[in-house]
PDB file of C-alpha atoms (C1' of nucleotides) in Angstrom:
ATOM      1  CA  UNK A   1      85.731  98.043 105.590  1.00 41.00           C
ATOM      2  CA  UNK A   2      88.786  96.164 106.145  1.00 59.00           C
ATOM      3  CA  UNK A   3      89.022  94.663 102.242  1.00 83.00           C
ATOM      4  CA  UNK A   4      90.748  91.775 101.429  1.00 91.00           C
ATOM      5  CA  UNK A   5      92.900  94.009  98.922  1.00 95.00           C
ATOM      6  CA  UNK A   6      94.046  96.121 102.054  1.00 96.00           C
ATOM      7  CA  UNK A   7      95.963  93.534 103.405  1.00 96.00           C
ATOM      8  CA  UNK A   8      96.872  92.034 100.249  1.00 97.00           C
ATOM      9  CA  UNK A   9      98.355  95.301  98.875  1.00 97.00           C
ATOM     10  CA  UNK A  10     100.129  95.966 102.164  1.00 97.00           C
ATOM     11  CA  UNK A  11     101.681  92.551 102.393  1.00 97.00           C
ATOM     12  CA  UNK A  12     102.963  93.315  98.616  1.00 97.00           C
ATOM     13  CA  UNK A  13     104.419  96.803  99.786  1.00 97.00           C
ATOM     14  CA  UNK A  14     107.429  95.307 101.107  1.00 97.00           C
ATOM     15  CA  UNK A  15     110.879  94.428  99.097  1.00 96.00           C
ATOM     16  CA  UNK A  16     111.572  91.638 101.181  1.00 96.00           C
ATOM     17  CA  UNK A  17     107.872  90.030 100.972  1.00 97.00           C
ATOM     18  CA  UNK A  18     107.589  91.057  97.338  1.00 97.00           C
ATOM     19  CA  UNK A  19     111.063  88.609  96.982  1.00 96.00           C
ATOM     20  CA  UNK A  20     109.717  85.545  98.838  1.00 97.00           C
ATOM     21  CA  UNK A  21     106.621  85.794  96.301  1.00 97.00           C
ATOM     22  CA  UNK A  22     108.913  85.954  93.459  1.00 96.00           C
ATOM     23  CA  UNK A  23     110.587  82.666  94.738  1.00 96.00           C
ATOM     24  CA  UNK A  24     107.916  80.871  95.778  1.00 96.00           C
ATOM     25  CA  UNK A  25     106.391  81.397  92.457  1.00 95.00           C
ATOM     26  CA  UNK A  26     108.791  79.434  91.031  1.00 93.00           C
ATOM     27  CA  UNK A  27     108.026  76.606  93.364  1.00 93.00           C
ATOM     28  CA  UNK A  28     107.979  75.797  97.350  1.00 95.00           C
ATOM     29  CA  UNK A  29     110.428  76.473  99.488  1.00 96.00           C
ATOM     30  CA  UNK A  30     111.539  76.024 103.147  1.00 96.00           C
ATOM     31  CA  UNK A  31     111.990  78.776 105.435  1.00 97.00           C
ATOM     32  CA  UNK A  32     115.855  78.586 105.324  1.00 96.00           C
ATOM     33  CA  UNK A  33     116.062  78.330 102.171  1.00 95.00           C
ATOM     34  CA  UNK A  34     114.244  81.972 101.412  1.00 96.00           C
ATOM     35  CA  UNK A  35     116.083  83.732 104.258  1.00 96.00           C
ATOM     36  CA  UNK A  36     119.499  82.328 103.400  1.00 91.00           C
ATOM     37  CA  UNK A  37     120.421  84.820 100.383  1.00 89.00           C
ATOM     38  CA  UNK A  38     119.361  87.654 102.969  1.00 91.00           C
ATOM     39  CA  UNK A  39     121.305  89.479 104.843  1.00 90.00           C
ATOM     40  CA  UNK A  40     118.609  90.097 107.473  1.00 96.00           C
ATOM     41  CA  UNK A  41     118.620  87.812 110.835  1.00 96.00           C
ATOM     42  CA  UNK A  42     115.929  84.820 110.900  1.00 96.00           C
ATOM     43  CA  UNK A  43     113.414  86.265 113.103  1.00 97.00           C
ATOM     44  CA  UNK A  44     112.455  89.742 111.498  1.00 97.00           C
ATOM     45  CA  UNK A  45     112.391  87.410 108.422  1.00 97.00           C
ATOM     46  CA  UNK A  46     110.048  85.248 110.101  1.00 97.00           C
ATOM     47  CA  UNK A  47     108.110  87.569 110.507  1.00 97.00           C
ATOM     48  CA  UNK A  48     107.363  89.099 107.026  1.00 97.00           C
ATOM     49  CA  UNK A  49     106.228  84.806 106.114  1.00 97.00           C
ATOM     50  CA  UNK A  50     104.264  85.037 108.851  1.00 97.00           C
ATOM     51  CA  UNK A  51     102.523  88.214 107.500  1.00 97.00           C
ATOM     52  CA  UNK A  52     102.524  86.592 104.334  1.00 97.00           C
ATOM     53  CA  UNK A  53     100.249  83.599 105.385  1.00 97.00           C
ATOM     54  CA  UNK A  54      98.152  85.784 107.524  1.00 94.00           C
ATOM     55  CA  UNK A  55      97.555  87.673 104.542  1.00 95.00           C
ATOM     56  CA  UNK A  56      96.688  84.181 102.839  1.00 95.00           C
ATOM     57  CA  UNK A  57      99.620  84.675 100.059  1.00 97.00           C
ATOM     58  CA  UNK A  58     101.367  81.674 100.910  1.00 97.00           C
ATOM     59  CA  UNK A  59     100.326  78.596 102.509  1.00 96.00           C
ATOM     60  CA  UNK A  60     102.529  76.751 104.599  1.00 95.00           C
ATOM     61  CA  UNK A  61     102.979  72.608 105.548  1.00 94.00           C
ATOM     62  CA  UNK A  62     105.777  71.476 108.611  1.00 93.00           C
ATOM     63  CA  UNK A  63     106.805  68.352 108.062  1.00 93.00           C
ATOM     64  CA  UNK A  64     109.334  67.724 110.754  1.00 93.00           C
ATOM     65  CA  UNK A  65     111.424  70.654 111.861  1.00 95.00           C
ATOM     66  CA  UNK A  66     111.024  72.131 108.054  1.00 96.00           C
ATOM     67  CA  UNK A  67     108.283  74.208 107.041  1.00 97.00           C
ATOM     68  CA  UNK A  68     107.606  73.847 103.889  1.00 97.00           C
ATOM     69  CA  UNK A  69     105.722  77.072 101.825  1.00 97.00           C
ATOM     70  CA  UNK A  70     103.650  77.422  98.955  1.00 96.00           C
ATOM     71  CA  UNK A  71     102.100  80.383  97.010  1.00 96.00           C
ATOM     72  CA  UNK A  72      98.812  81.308  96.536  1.00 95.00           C
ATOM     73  CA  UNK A  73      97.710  82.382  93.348  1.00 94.00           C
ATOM     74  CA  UNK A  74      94.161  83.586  93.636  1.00 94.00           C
ATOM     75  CA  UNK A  75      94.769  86.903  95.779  1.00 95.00           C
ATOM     76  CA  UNK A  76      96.795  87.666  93.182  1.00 96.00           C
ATOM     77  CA  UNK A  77      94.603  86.973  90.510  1.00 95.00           C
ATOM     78  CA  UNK A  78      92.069  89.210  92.828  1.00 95.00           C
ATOM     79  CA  UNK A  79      94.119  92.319  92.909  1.00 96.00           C
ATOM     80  CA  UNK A  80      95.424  91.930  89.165  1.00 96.00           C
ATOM     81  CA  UNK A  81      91.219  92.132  88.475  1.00 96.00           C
ATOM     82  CA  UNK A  82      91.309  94.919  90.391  1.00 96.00           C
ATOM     83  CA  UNK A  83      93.910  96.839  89.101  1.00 96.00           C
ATOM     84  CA  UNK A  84      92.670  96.169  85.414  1.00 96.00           C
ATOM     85  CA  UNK A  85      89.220  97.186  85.892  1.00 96.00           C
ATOM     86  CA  UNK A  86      90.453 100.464  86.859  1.00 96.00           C
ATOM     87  CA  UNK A  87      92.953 100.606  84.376  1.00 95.00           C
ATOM     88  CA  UNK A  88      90.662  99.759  81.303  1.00 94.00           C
ATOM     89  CA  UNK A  89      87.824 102.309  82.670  1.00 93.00           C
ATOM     90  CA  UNK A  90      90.270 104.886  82.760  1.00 93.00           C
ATOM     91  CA  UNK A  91      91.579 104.051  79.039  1.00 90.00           C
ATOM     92  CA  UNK A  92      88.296 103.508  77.837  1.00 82.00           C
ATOM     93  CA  UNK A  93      87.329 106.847  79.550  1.00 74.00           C
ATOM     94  CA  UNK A  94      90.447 108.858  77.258  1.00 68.00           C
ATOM     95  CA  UNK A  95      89.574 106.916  74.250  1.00 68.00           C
ATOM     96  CA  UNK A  96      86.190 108.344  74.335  1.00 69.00           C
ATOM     97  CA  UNK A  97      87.650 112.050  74.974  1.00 67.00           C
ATOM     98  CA  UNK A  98      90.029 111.155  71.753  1.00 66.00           C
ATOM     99  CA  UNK A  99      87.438 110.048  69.542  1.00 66.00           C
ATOM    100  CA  UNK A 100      84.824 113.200  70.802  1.00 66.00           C
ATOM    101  CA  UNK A 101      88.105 115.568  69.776  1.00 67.00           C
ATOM    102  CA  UNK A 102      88.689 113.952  66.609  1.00 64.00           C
ATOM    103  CA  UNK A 103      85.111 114.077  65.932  1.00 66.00           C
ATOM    104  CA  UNK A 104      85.183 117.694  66.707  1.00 67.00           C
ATOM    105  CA  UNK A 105      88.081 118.534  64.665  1.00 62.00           C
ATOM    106  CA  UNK A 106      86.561 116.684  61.701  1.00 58.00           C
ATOM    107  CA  UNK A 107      83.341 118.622  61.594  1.00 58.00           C
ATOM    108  CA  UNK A 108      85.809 122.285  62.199  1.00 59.00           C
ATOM    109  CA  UNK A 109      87.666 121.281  59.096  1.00 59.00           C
TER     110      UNK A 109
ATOM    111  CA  UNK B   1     116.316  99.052  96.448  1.00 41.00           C
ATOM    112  CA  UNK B   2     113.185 100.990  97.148  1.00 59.00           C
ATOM    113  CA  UNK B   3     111.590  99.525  94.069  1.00 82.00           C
ATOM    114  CA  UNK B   4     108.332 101.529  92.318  1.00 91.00           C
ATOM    115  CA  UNK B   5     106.438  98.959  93.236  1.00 95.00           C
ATOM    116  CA  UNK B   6     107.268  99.811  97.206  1.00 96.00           C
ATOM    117  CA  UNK B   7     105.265 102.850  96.901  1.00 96.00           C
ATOM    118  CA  UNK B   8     102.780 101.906  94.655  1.00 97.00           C
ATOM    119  CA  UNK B   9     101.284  99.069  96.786  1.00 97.00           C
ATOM    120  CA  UNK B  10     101.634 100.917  99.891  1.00 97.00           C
ATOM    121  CA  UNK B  11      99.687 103.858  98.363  1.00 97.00           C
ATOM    122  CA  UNK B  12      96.889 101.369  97.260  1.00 97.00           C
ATOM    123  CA  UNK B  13      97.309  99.457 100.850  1.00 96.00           C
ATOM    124  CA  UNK B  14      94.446 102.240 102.515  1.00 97.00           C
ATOM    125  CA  UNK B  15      90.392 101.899 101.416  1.00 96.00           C
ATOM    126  CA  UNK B  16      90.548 105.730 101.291  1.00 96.00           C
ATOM    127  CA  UNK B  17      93.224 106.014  98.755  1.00 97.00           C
ATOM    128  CA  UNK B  18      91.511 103.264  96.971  1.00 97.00           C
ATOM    129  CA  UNK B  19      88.116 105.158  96.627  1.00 96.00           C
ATOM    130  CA  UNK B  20      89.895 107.762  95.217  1.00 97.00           C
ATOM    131  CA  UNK B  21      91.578 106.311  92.626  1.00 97.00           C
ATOM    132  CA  UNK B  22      88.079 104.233  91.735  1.00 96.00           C
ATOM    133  CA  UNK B  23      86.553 107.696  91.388  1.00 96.00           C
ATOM    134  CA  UNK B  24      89.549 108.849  89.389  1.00 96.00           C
ATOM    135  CA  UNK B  25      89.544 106.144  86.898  1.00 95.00           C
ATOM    136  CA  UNK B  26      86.070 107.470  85.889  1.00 93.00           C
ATOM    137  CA  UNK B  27      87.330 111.089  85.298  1.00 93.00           C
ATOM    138  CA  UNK B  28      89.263 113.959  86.840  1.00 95.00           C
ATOM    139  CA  UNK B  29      87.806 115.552  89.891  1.00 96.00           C
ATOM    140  CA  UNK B  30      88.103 118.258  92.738  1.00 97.00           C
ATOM    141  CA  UNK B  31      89.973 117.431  96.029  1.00 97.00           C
ATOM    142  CA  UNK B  32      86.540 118.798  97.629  1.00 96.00           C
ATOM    143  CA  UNK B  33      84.954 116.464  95.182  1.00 95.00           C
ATOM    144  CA  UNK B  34      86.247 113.602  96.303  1.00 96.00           C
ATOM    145  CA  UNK B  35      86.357 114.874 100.098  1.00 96.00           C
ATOM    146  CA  UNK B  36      82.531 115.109 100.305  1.00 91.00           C
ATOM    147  CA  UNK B  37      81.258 111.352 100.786  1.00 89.00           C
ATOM    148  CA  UNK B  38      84.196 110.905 103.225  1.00 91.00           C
ATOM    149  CA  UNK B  39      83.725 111.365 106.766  1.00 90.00           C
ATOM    150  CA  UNK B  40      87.316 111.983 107.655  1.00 96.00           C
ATOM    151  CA  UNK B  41      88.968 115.762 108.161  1.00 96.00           C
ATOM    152  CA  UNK B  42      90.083 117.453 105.113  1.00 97.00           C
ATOM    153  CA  UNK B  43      93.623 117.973 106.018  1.00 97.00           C
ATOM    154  CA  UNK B  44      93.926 114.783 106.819  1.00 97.00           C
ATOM    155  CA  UNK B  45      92.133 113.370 103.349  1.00 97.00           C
ATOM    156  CA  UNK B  46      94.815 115.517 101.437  1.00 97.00           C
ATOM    157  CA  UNK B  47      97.348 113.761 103.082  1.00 97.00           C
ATOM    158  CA  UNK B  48      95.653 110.734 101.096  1.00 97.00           C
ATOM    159  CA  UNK B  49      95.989 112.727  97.990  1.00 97.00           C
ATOM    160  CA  UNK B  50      99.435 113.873  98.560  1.00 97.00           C
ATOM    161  CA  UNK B  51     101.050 110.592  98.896  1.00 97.00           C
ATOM    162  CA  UNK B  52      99.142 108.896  95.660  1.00 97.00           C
ATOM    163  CA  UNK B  53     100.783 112.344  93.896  1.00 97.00           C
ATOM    164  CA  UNK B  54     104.447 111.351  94.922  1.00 94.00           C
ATOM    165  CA  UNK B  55     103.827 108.092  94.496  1.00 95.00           C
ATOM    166  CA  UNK B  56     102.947 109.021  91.063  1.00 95.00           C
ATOM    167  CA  UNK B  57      99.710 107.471  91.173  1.00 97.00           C
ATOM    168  CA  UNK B  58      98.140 110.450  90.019  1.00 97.00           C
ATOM    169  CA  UNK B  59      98.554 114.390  88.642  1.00 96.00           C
ATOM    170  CA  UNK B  60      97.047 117.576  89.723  1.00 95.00           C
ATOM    171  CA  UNK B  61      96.749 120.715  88.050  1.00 95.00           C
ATOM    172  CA  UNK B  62      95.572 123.945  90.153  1.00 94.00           C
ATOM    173  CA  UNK B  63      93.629 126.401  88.240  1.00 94.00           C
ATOM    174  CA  UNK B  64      92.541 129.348  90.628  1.00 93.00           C
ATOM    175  CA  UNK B  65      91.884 128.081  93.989  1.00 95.00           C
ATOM    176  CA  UNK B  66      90.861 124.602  93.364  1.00 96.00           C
ATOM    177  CA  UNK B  67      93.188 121.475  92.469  1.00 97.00           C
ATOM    178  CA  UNK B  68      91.990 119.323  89.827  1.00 97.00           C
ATOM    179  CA  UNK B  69      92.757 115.790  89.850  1.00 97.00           C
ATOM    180  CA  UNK B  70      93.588 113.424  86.998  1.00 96.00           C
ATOM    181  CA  UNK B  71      94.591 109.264  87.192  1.00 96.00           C
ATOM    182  CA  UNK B  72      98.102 108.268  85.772  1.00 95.00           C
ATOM    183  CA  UNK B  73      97.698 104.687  84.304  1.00 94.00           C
ATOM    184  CA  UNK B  74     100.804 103.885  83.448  1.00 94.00           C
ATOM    185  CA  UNK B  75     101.355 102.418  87.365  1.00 95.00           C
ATOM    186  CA  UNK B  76      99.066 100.628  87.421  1.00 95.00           C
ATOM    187  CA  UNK B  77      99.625  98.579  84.406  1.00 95.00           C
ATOM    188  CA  UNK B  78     103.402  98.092  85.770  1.00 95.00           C
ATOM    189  CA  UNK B  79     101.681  96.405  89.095  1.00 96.00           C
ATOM    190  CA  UNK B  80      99.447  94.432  86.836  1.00 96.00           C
ATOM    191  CA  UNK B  81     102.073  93.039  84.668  1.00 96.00           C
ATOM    192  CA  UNK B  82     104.428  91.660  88.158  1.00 96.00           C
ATOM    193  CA  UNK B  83     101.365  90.208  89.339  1.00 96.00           C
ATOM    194  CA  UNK B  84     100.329  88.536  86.308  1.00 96.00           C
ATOM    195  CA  UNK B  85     103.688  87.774  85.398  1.00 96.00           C
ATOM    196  CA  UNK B  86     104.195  85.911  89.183  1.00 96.00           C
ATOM    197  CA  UNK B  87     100.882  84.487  88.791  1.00 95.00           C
ATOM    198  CA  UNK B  88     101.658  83.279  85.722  1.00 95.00           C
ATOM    199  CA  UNK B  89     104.976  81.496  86.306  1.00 93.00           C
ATOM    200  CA  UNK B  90     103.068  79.356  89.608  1.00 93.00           C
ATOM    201  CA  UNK B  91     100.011  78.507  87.264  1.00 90.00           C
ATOM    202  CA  UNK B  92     102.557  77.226  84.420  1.00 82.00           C
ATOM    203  CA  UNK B  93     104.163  75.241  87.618  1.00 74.00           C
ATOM    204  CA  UNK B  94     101.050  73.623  88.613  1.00 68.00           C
ATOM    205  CA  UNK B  95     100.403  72.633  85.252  1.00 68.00           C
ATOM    206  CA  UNK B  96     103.685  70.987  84.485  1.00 70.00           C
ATOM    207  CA  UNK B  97     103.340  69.552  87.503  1.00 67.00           C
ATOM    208  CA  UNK B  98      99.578  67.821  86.945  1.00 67.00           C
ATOM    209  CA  UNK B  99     100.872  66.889  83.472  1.00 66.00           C
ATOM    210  CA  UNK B 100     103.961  65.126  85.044  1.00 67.00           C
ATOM    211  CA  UNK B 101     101.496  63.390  88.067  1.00 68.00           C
ATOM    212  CA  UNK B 102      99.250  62.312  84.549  1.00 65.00           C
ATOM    213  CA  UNK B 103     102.509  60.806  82.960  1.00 67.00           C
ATOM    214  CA  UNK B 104     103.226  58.781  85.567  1.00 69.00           C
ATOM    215  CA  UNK B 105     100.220  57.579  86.392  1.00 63.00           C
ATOM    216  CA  UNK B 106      99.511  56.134  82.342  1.00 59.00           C
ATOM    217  CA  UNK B 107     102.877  54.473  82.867  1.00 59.00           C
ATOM    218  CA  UNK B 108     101.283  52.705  86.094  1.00 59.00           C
ATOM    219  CA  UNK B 109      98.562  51.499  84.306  1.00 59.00           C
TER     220      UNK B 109
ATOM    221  C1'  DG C   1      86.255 145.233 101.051  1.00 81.29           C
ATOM    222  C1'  DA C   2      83.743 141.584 103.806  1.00 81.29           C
ATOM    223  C1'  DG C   3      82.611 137.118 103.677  1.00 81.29           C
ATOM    224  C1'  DT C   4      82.898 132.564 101.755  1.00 81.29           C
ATOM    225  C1'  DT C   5      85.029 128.801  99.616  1.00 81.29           C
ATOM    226  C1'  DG C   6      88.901 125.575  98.419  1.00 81.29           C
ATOM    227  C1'  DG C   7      93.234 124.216  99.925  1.00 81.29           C
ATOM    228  C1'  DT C   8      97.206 124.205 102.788  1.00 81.29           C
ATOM    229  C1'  DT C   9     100.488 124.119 106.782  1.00 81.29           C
ATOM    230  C1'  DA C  10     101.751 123.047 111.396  1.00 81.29           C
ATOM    231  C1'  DT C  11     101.410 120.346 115.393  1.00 81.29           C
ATOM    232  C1'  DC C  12     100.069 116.636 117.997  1.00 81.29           C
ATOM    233  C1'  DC C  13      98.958 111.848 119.279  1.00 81.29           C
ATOM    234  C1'  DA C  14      98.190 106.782 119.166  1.00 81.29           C
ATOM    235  C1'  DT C  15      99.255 102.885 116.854  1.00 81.29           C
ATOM    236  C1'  DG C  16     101.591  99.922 113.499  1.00 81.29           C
ATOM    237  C1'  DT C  17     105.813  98.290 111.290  1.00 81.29           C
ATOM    238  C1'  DG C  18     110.352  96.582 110.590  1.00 81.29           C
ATOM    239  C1'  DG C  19     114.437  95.680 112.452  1.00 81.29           C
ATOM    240  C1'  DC C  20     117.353  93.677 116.326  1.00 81.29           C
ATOM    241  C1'  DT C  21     119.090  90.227 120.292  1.00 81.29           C
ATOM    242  C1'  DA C  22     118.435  86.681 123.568  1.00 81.29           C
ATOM    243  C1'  DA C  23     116.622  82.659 124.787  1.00 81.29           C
ATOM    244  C1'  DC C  24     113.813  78.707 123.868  1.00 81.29           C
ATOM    245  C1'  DT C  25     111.636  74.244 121.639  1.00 81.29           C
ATOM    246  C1'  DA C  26     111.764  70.543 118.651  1.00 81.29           C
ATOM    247  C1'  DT C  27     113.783  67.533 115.458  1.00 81.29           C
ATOM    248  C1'  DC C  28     117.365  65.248 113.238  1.00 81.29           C
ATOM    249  C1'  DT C  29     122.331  62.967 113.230  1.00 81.29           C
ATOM    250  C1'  DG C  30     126.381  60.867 114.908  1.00 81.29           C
TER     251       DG C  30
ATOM    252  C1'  DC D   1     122.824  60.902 124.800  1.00 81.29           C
ATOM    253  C1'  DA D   2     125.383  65.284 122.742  1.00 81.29           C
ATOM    254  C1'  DG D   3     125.431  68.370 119.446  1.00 81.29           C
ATOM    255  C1'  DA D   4     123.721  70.609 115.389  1.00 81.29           C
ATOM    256  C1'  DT D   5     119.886  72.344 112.744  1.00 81.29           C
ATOM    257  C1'  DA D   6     115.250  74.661 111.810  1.00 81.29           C
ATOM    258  C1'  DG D   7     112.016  77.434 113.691  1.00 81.29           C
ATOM    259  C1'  DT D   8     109.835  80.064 117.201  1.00 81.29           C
ATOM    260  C1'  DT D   9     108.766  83.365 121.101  1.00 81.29           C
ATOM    261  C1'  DA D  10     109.548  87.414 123.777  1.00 81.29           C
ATOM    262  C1'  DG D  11     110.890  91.855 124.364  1.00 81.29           C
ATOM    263  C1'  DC D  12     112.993  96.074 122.842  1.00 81.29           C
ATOM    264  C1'  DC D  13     113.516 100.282 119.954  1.00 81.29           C
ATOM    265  C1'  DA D  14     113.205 103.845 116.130  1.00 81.29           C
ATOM    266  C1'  DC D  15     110.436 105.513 112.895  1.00 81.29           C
ATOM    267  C1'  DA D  16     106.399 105.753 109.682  1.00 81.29           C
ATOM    268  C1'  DT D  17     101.454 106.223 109.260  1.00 81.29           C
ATOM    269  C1'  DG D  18      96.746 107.752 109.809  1.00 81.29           C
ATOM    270  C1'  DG D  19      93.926 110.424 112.207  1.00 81.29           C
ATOM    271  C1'  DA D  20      92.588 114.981 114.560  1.00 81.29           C
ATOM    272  C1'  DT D  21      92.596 120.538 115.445  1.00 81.29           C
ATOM    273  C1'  DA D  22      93.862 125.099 114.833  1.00 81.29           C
ATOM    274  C1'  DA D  23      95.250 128.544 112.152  1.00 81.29           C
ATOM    275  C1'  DC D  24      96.291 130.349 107.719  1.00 81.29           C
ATOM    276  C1'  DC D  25      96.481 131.815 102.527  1.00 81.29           C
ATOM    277  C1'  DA D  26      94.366 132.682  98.123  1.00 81.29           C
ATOM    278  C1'  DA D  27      90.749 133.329  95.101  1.00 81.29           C
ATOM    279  C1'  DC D  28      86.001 134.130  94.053  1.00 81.29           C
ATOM    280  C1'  DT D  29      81.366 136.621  94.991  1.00 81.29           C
ATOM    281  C1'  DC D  30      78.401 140.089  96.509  1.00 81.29           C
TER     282       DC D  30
END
DNA sequence: GAGTTGGTTATCCATGTGGCTAACTATCTG
DNA sequence: CAGATAGTTAGCCACATGGATAACCAACTC
């Protein structure tokens, strides 16, 4: 019962998470260098990467002392399915509805 | 800083506020509707439904005693398009990147 | 008007989450 | 080796979340 999407969508449900994605889709990054522009101290920080990987979002290499992170696009792709499927079932649903009133008013005129 | 997207993940973070909006985006329905496959307590299901309502994840429109429900798409296209657009901006990376790796290894030959 | 049905409100409780500080390990660098 | 740098672990705390019951209100239905 315990979907891929719930963690996925729970990982995404936090500002500070939601900006490491946003960074690290514009390339890798080290740990340091995502937590320096915030304000908030290293290990709570740690913490959201580490829910990050656990959710499989990012991926993550240590060379050295550095650890090195990279995104992960396919959850991503997974949940933007998701969300579209719903979406487009909805629309279609309300396009039908439109095109039944039209249809209606049509045949009153 | 407590973006639209904050609440609109976390509301989708939870299989039973999931399920509902899967049965929403095939039409409007009851809250009892929806209630009936679940197992859990009613009170605590509309607690489900209350938070995708402020969340804005959905409308509800009481006529006599029962509360009918209705799907709000315009959220979930907004998720869509920051996932697609992050998505989008890593796969354009990676491609860049492979077609940079190619480059250099034709000069190498 | 008595009973039933559809929601709602009020508590309560256990657990999860997000933040902190302090203290530690491990790897460079001079 | 001594110090600085990059992460990490442990423990603490306040608050949010997801579940349950019990009791209640409001509208149908007979």
């Amino acid at each position: 019962m315990d979907n891929q999407l719930d963690t996925f969508f729970a990982a995404m449900a936090d500002p500070t998470r939601r900006a490491v994605i946003e960074r690290l889709a514009q390339g890798p990054a080290s740990v340091t260098d995502l937590h320096d522009p915030s304000a908030m101290a290293l290990p709570s920080f740690l913490k959201h990467v580490n829910r990050l990987e656990s959710a499989g979002l990012i991926r993550s290499e240590k060379t050295g002392r550095t650890r090195i992170l990279n995104i992960e696009a396919a959850p991503l792709a997974q949940a933007e399915d998701w969300l579209g499927r719903q979406r487009r079932l909805w629309e279609g649903k309300l396009d039908r509805l439109q095109a039944l009133a039209e249809a209606m008013e049509r045949r009153k005129l």
